Short mmCIF file of C-alpha atoms and ligand atoms in Angstrom, two decimals:
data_model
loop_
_atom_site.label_atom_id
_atom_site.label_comp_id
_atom_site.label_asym_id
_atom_site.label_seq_id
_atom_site.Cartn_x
_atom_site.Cartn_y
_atom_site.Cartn_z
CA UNK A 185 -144.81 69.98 -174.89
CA UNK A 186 -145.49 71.85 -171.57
CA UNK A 187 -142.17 73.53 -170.15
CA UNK A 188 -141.93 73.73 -166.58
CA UNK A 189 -138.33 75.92 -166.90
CA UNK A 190 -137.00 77.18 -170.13
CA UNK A 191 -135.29 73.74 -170.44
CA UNK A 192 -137.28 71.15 -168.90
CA UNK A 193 -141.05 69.59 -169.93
CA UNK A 194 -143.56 67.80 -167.62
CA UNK A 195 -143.49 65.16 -170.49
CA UNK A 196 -139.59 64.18 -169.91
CA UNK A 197 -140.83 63.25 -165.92
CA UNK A 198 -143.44 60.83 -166.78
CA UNK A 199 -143.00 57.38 -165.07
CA UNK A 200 -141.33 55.16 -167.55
CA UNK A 201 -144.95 53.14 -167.33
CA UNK A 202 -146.57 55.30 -169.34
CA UNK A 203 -147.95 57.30 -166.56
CA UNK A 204 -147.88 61.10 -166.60
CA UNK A 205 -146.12 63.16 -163.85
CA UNK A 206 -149.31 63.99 -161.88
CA UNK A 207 -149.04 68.11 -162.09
CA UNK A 208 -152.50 68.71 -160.18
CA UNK A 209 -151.99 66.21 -156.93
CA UNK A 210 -152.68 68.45 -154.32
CA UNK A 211 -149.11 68.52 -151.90
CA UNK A 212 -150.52 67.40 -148.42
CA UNK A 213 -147.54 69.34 -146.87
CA UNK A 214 -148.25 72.47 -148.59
CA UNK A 215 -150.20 74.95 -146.02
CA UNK A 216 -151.44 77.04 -149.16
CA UNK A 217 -153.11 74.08 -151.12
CA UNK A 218 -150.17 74.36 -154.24
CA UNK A 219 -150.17 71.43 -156.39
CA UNK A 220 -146.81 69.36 -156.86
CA UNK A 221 -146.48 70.88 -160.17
CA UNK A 222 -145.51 74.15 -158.31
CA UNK A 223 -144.60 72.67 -154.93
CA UNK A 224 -142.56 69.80 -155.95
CA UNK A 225 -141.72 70.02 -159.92
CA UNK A 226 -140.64 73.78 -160.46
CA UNK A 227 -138.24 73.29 -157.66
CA UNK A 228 -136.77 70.32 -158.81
CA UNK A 229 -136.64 72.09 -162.52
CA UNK A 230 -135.08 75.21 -161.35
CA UNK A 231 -132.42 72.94 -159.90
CA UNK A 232 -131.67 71.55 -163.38
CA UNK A 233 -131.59 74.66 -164.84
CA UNK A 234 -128.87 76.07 -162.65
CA UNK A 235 -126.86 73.04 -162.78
CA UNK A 236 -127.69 72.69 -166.52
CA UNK A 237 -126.38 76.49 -166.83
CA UNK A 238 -123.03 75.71 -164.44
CA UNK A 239 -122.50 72.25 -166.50
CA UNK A 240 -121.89 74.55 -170.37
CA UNK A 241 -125.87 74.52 -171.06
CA UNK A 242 -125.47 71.34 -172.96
CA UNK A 243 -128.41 68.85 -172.53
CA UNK A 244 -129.06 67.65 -169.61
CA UNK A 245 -131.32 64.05 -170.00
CA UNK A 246 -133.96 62.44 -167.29
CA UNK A 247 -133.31 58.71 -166.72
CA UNK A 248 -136.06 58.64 -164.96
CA UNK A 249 -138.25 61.32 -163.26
CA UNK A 250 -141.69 60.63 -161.71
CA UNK A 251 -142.47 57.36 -160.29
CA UNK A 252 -145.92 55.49 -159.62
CA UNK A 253 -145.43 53.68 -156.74
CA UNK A 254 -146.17 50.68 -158.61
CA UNK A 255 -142.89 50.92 -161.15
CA UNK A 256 -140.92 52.10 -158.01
CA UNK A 257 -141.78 49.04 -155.73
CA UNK A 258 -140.73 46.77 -159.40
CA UNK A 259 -137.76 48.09 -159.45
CA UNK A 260 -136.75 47.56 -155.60
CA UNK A 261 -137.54 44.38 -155.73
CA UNK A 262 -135.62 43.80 -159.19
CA UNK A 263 -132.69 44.88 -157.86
CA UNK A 264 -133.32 44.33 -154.09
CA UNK A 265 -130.36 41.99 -154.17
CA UNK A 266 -127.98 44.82 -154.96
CA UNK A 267 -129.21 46.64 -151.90
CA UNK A 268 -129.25 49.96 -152.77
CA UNK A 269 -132.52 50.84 -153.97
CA UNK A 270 -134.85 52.68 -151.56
CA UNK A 271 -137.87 51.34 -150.80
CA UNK A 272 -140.97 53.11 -152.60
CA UNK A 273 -142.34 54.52 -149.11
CA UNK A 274 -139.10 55.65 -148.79
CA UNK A 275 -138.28 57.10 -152.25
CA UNK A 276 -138.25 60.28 -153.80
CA UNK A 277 -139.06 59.44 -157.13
CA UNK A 278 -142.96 58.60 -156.53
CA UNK A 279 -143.29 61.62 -154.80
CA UNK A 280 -142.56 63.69 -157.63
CA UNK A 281 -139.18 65.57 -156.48
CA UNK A 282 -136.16 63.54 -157.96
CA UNK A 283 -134.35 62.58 -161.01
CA UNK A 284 -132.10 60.90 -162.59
CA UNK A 285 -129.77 62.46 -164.71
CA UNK A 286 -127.35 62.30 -167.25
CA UNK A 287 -125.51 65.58 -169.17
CA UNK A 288 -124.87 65.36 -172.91
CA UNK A 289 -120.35 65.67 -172.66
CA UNK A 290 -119.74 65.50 -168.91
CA UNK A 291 -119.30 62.11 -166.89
CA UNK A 292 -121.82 61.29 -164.17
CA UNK A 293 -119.04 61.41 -162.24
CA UNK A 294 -117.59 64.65 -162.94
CA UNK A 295 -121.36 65.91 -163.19
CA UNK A 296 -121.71 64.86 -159.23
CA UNK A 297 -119.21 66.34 -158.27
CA UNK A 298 -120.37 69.51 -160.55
CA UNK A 299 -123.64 69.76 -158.52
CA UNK A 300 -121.47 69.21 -154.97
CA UNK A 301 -119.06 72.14 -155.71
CA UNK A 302 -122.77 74.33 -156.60
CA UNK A 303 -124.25 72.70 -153.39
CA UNK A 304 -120.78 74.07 -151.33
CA UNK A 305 -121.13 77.29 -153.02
CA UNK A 306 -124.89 77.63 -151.68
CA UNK A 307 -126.27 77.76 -155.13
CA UNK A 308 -128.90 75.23 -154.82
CA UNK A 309 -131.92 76.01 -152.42
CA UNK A 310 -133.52 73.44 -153.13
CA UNK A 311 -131.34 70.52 -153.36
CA UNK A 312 -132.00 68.00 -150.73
CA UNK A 313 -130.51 64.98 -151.86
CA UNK A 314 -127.91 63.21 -154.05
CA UNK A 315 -127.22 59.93 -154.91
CA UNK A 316 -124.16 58.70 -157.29
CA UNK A 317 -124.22 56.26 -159.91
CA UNK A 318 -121.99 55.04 -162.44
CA UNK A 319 -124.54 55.42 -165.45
CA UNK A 320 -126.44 58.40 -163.62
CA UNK A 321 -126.48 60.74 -160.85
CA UNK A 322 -129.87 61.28 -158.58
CA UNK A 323 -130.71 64.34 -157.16
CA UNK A 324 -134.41 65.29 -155.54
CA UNK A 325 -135.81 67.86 -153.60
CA UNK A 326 -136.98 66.48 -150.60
CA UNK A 327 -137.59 68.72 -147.70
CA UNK A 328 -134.04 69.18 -145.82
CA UNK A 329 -134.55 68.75 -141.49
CA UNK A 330 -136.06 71.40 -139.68
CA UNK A 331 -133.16 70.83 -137.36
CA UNK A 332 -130.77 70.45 -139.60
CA UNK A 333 -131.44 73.05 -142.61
CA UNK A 334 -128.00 72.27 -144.33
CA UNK A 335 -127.73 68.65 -144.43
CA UNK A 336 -127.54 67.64 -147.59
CA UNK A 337 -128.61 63.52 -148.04
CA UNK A 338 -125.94 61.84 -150.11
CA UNK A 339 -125.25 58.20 -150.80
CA UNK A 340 -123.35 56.05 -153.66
CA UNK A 341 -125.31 53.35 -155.53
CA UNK A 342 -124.14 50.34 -157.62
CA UNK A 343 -127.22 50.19 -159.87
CA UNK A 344 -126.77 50.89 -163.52
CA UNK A 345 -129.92 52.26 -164.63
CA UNK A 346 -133.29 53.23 -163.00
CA UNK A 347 -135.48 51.81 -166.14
CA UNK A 348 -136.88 48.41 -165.60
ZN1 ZN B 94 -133.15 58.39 -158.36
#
């Protein structure tokens, strides 16, 4: 098991495929050549940890981490008819900077609105999107605007799991 944070392993963001999160792609965005393993996953990690640390330090479980684009476009067109799955050009999830979560006591409810009261309270840097679900609650790291450094993307979804 390779930790990432104190809490978190690359192992628990593999793609539900069988297909390890891939630590040494080189991030195209990156202007010093980092890897998404430090561009993309310690981010997204240290994230967790603070909200795992705000939430009683009780587990906090990935649903569903990385995505291949493969497994991501399956499950948009599984559930296309419910509407509310992005796109995989569009997602988060095959780019290596969102999960899905669930916390061992605490609702997904009551854990969204957990991570919103941190978000208010400028405790999450890196935080750049959140999605709530009634099984889980998404969150990612996705670059926030340029122009617009403290909008936060945030959306409800009817879908009950992320696992297909
Ligand atoms: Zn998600």
């Amino acid at each position: 098991v390779i930790g990432v944070t104190q809490h978190f392993s690359i192992e628990e963001f593999a793609c539900r495929s069988g297909d390890p999160y891939p630590v040494s792609n080189l991030d195209e965005f990156d202007k010093r050549g980092r890897t998404w393993l430090e561009t993309r996953l310690l981010p997204l990690c240290a994230t967790l940890e603070i909200i795992r640390d705000a939430a009683g330090g009780e587990r906090i479980t990935i649903d569903s981490g990385y995505r291949t684009l493969a497994y991501d476009d399956r499950l948009y067109r599984l559930s296309a008819k419910n509407g509310d799955v992005a796109p995989a050009t569009s997602s988060q999830h095959p780019k290596g900077r969102a999960a899905d979560i669930r916390h061992a006591s605490l609702s997904p409810q009551a854990l969204h609105a957990l991570i919103l009261r941190l978000w208010d309270d400028d405790k999450l840097p890196f935080l750049g999107g959140l999605g709530e679900y009634e099984n889980f609650v998404h969150l990612d790291c996705r670059p926030r605007p340029a122009d617009n450094p403290t909008h936060l993307a945030q959306w409800t979804g009817g879908r009950k799991s992320n696992v297909a």
